[in-house]
Tab-separated table of C-alpha atoms in Angstrom:
chain	number	residue	atom	x	y	z
A	1	MET	CA	10.801	145.341	-99.239
A	2	LYS	CA	14.270	145.181	-97.692
A	3	ARG	CA	12.909	142.827	-95.045
A	4	ALA	CA	11.676	140.466	-97.755
A	5	LEU	CA	15.013	140.659	-99.566
A	6	LEU	CA	16.888	139.761	-96.400
A	7	ALA	CA	14.580	136.811	-95.755
A	8	VAL	CA	15.118	135.524	-99.300
A	9	ALA	CA	18.870	136.006	-98.964
A	10	LEU	CA	18.885	134.027	-95.724
A	11	VAL	CA	17.141	131.125	-97.441
A	12	LEU	CA	19.467	131.217	-100.442
A	13	THR	CA	22.601	131.317	-98.275
A	14	GLY	CA	21.410	128.695	-95.814
A	15	CYS	CA	24.104	126.223	-96.869
A	16	SER	CA	26.836	128.644	-97.809
A	17	GLY	CA	28.302	129.257	-94.368
A	18	SER	CA	29.725	132.467	-92.962
A	19	SER	CA	31.361	135.123	-95.071
A	20	GLY	CA	34.302	135.202	-92.662
A	21	SER	CA	34.014	138.915	-91.924
A	22	GLU	CA	31.490	141.113	-90.207
A	23	PRO	CA	29.080	143.067	-92.405
A	24	GLY	CA	29.888	146.746	-92.682
A	25	ALA	CA	33.541	146.347	-91.732
A	26	GLN	CA	34.506	148.139	-94.938
A	27	ALA	CA	32.194	151.052	-94.101
A	28	ALA	CA	32.831	151.768	-90.420
A	29	GLY	CA	32.750	155.513	-91.110
A	30	TYR	CA	28.963	155.364	-91.403
A	31	CYS	CA	28.775	154.899	-87.611
A	32	ALA	CA	29.241	158.653	-87.221
A	33	PHE	CA	25.756	159.188	-88.685
A	34	GLY	CA	23.952	156.718	-86.417
A	35	GLU	CA	21.483	157.544	-83.676
A	36	THR	CA	20.675	154.133	-82.205
A	37	SER	CA	22.365	150.866	-81.277
A	38	SER	CA	20.562	147.511	-81.265
A	39	LEU	CA	21.553	144.201	-79.669
A	40	PHE	CA	20.087	140.947	-80.976
A	41	LEU	CA	20.890	137.790	-78.985
A	42	ILE	CA	20.181	134.351	-80.477
A	43	ASP	CA	20.022	131.428	-78.062
A	44	GLN	CA	22.034	128.526	-79.493
A	45	THR	CA	21.367	126.075	-76.645
A	46	THR	CA	18.017	124.740	-77.872
A	47	PRO	CA	17.364	123.032	-81.232
A	48	TYR	CA	15.223	125.138	-83.562
A	49	ASP	CA	12.199	123.859	-85.410
A	50	ASP	CA	10.682	125.324	-88.577
A	51	THR	CA	8.558	127.742	-86.565
A	52	ASP	CA	11.624	129.066	-84.742
A	53	ARG	CA	13.527	129.547	-87.989
A	54	ALA	CA	10.677	131.440	-89.613
A	55	VAL	CA	10.183	133.685	-86.587
A	56	ILE	CA	13.846	134.537	-86.134
A	57	THR	CA	14.269	135.313	-89.842
A	58	GLU	CA	11.250	137.606	-89.794
A	59	SER	CA	12.375	139.272	-86.571
A	60	ILE	CA	15.907	139.991	-87.751
A	61	GLY	CA	14.532	141.333	-91.027
A	62	THR	CA	12.296	143.719	-89.091
A	63	VAL	CA	15.191	144.936	-86.948
A	64	VAL	CA	17.441	145.560	-89.948
A	65	ASP	CA	14.627	147.253	-91.845
A	66	ARG	CA	14.206	149.735	-88.977
A	67	LEU	CA	17.867	150.772	-88.940
A	68	GLY	CA	18.638	154.284	-90.111
A	69	PRO	CA	21.896	155.462	-91.719
A	70	GLY	CA	24.779	154.665	-89.403
A	71	ASP	CA	22.681	152.852	-86.803
A	72	ARG	CA	24.617	150.039	-85.158
A	73	ILE	CA	23.488	146.420	-84.941
A	74	VAL	CA	25.261	143.881	-82.745
A	75	LEU	CA	24.242	140.248	-83.046
A	76	ALA	CA	25.646	137.608	-80.708
A	77	THR	CA	24.862	134.116	-79.481
A	78	ILE	CA	23.762	132.740	-76.133
A	79	SER	CA	25.706	129.570	-75.381
A	80	GLU	CA	26.540	127.267	-72.477
A	81	HIS	CA	28.732	129.885	-70.786
A	82	TYR	CA	28.992	133.626	-71.306
A	83	THR	CA	32.623	133.258	-72.382
A	84	GLN	CA	31.418	131.132	-75.310
A	85	SER	CA	29.105	133.823	-76.654
A	86	SER	CA	30.110	134.586	-80.246
A	87	ARG	CA	29.796	138.016	-81.809
A	88	LEU	CA	28.373	137.458	-85.289
A	89	ILE	CA	27.829	141.080	-86.256
A	90	ASN	CA	28.979	144.480	-85.039
A	91	ALA	CA	28.284	146.917	-87.861
A	92	CYS	CA	26.668	150.210	-88.767
A	93	LYS	CA	24.183	150.290	-91.611
A	94	PRO	CA	25.542	152.223	-94.618
A	95	GLY	CA	23.647	155.335	-95.610
A	96	CYS	CA	23.938	159.115	-95.778
A	97	PRO	CA	22.354	161.398	-93.179
A	98	GLN	CA	19.035	162.973	-94.009
A	99	GLY	CA	19.177	166.518	-95.288
A	100	GLN	CA	22.465	166.163	-97.154
A	101	GLY	CA	22.316	167.816	-100.562
A	102	ALA	CA	24.014	166.934	-103.842
A	103	LEU	CA	26.669	169.600	-103.255
A	104	ASP	CA	27.638	168.047	-99.916
A	105	SER	CA	28.342	164.758	-101.683
A	106	MET	CA	30.431	166.479	-104.352
A	107	VAL	CA	32.667	168.334	-101.882
A	108	GLY	CA	33.642	165.368	-99.761
A	109	GLY	CA	30.458	164.558	-97.879
A	110	CYS	CA	28.713	161.205	-97.835
A	111	SER	CA	28.353	159.795	-101.343
A	112	SER	CA	24.798	158.553	-101.783
A	113	MET	CA	25.809	156.312	-104.686
A	114	LYS	CA	28.604	154.697	-102.699
A	115	ALA	CA	26.342	154.380	-99.663
A	116	LEU	CA	23.746	152.533	-101.756
A	117	ALA	CA	26.378	150.124	-103.061
A	118	ASP	CA	27.727	149.624	-99.536
A	119	GLU	CA	24.212	148.970	-98.240
A	120	ARG	CA	23.712	146.223	-100.819
A	121	GLN	CA	26.998	144.627	-99.805
A	122	PHE	CA	26.024	145.036	-96.151
A	123	MET	CA	22.743	143.161	-96.697
A	124	SER	CA	24.454	140.386	-98.646
A	125	SER	CA	27.158	139.923	-96.011
A	126	LEU	CA	24.555	140.080	-93.275
A	127	ALA	CA	22.573	137.246	-94.830
A	128	GLN	CA	25.693	135.077	-95.185
A	129	THR	CA	26.691	135.721	-91.596
A	130	LEU	CA	23.238	135.045	-90.177
A	131	ALA	CA	22.404	131.932	-92.171
A	132	PRO	CA	24.146	129.377	-89.906
A	133	ALA	CA	22.559	130.833	-86.760
A	134	VAL	CA	19.091	130.926	-88.315
A	135	GLN	CA	19.197	127.471	-89.870
A	136	GLY	CA	19.912	125.566	-86.695
A	137	SER	CA	21.469	125.183	-83.285
A	138	SER	CA	22.570	122.334	-81.089
A	139	SER	CA	21.244	121.040	-77.799
A	140	ALA	CA	23.400	121.821	-74.785
A	141	ASP	CA	23.810	120.863	-71.152
A	142	HIS	CA	23.743	124.490	-70.005
A	143	SER	CA	22.215	127.798	-71.076
A	144	ALA	CA	23.873	130.941	-69.692
A	145	ILE	CA	21.223	133.546	-70.447
A	146	MET	CA	21.585	136.049	-67.595
A	147	SER	CA	25.360	136.264	-67.697
A	148	THR	CA	25.393	136.673	-71.485
A	149	ILE	CA	22.861	139.498	-71.386
A	150	ALA	CA	24.885	141.158	-68.637
A	151	GLN	CA	28.161	140.770	-70.529
A	152	TRP	CA	26.899	142.416	-73.717
A	153	THR	CA	24.930	145.215	-72.104
A	154	GLN	CA	27.445	146.133	-69.408
A	155	ALA	CA	30.238	146.587	-71.980
A	156	PRO	CA	28.577	147.367	-75.349
A	157	PRO	CA	30.768	147.545	-78.470
A	158	GLY	CA	31.907	151.069	-79.223
A	159	GLY	CA	30.890	152.143	-75.725
A	160	GLN	CA	27.430	153.038	-77.070
A	161	PRO	CA	24.602	151.856	-74.772
A	162	PHE	CA	21.917	149.851	-76.521
A	163	ASN	CA	18.620	151.564	-77.289
A	164	HIS	CA	17.012	148.301	-78.363
A	165	VAL	CA	17.609	144.767	-77.063
A	166	TYR	CA	16.026	141.817	-78.881
A	167	ILE	CA	16.389	138.332	-77.411
A	168	PHE	CA	15.393	135.161	-79.247
A	169	SER	CA	15.350	132.565	-76.465
A	170	ASP	CA	13.062	130.368	-74.376
A	171	MET	CA	14.609	132.205	-71.374
A	172	LEU	CA	14.983	128.944	-69.442
A	173	GLU	CA	18.185	129.678	-67.512
A	174	ASN	CA	20.330	126.597	-66.888
A	175	SER	CA	23.799	127.891	-66.075
A	176	GLN	CA	26.464	126.757	-63.653
A	177	ALA	CA	25.584	129.668	-61.372
A	178	VAL	CA	21.806	129.244	-61.686
A	179	PRO	CA	20.938	125.669	-62.748
A	180	TRP	CA	17.511	124.909	-64.166
A	181	SER	CA	16.715	122.653	-61.201
A	182	ASP	CA	16.888	125.760	-58.986
A	183	PHE	CA	15.632	128.342	-61.471
A	184	ARG	CA	12.389	126.538	-62.294
A	185	SER	CA	11.316	126.421	-58.645
A	186	ALA	CA	12.763	129.711	-57.367
A	187	GLU	CA	10.491	132.598	-56.480
A	188	PRO	CA	11.266	135.772	-58.475
A	189	ASP	CA	12.809	137.513	-55.449
A	190	ALA	CA	15.151	134.584	-54.816
A	191	ALA	CA	16.198	134.424	-58.477
A	192	MET	CA	16.835	138.193	-58.470
A	193	ALA	CA	19.042	137.790	-55.407
A	194	LEU	CA	21.199	135.353	-57.398
A	195	ALA	CA	21.375	137.740	-60.362
A	196	GLU	CA	22.555	140.503	-58.048
A	197	LYS	CA	24.989	138.210	-56.241
A	198	TYR	CA	26.743	137.222	-59.463
A	199	ARG	CA	26.489	140.733	-60.991
A	200	TYR	CA	24.245	139.545	-63.796
A	201	VAL	CA	21.923	142.569	-63.697
A	202	PRO	CA	21.884	144.085	-67.214
A	203	ALA	CA	22.752	147.672	-68.103
A	204	VAL	CA	19.680	148.552	-70.156
A	205	GLN	CA	18.688	151.960	-68.818
A	206	GLY	CA	15.897	153.338	-71.008
A	207	ALA	CA	16.230	150.545	-73.579
A	208	ASP	CA	13.383	148.821	-75.394
A	209	VAL	CA	13.691	145.116	-74.481
A	210	ARG	CA	11.704	142.578	-76.495
A	211	ILE	CA	11.810	138.810	-75.993
A	212	VAL	CA	10.793	136.300	-78.680
A	213	GLY	CA	10.584	132.541	-78.123
A	214	PHE	CA	9.462	132.430	-74.493
A	215	GLY	CA	6.771	129.981	-73.388
A	216	ARG	CA	8.016	126.565	-74.503
A	217	SER	CA	9.504	123.928	-72.199
A	218	HIS	CA	12.592	121.730	-72.531
A	219	ASN	CA	10.491	118.566	-72.709
A	220	PRO	CA	10.391	116.498	-75.935
A	221	GLY	CA	8.381	118.337	-78.560
A	222	ARG	CA	8.812	121.529	-76.518
A	223	PRO	CA	5.216	121.862	-75.310
A	224	PRO	CA	3.961	125.056	-73.619
A	225	LEU	CA	5.146	125.817	-70.111
A	226	ASP	CA	2.846	125.037	-67.229
A	227	PRO	CA	0.809	128.234	-66.607
A	228	GLU	CA	2.116	128.650	-63.057
A	229	LEU	CA	5.740	128.281	-64.169
A	230	ASP	CA	5.132	130.569	-67.146
A	231	ALA	CA	3.774	133.318	-64.891
A	232	ARG	CA	6.598	132.986	-62.353
A	233	LEU	CA	9.323	133.162	-64.994
A	234	ARG	CA	7.678	136.158	-66.678
A	235	GLU	CA	7.591	137.902	-63.310
A	236	PHE	CA	11.287	137.217	-62.761
A	237	TRP	CA	12.413	138.433	-66.178
A	238	ALA	CA	10.295	141.577	-65.847
A	239	ALA	CA	11.985	142.286	-62.500
A	240	TYR	CA	15.406	141.441	-63.940
A	241	PHE	CA	15.197	144.000	-66.724
A	242	LEU	CA	13.475	146.554	-64.497
A	243	ALA	CA	16.472	146.332	-62.168
A	244	GLY	CA	18.615	147.261	-65.168
A	245	GLY	CA	16.421	150.232	-66.051
A	246	ALA	CA	14.075	148.868	-68.731
A	247	SER	CA	10.662	147.329	-69.211
A	248	VAL	CA	10.248	144.164	-71.272
A	249	THR	CA	7.652	142.704	-73.614
A	250	PHE	CA	7.193	139.057	-74.639
A	251	GLU	CA	6.238	138.682	-78.303
A	252	GLY	CA	5.596	135.998	-80.884
A	253	ALA	CA	7.851	137.796	-83.373
A	254	ILE	CA	9.295	141.245	-83.995
A	255	ARG	CA	7.002	142.746	-86.614
A	256	ASN	CA	7.264	146.493	-86.015
């Protein structure tokens, strides 16, 4: 139900712009109750079509719906250079810990009524913040995917390593360090050598890494990748995340 409400809110706020503040900023104390931290990266270097918008909205809704009280969500963009990555959200979902009784709330514990009100505000602010990223992106000359992943995972907000990493991207690296002209023809071992050389290996030990949006080319209309190229890039990204301590899955959308 909450997933559906978030999706509706994203549609309704599609033209309203950002709220100007990160969701949950007024309720940072909830972070003490959290058990997990999730990173969601949205690639802003490729124009989205209607399919992309629907998938990313559904995926973010699923991620938020899975958050427990105090769980942290960090949402950031992938841009032309890792220094241009924008943090859209760094917040902990409002809610009281399980097992708290009515007496705990009365004597200074977590107020369930206040937490419910804060959660509603959190969802509303979240929708306003996400709307511009979901509704569209711009084409770009470069796409710094590896370095952005490394930046966010090597120094996570709050010093809390990410348990879950969700990446909405075609994963077609085209950075200054690793241009597409080299990346598309490089064997996985050679591409990994570049990732290690530039210290782009992610810090994702034990994390659940899920990639959405892979498999489409940069060509007009974004047709499917050639099967040989598809397989080679999948092999590289699997090795890339394995080097950081995690396995990875490629999915059509995050639905569970």
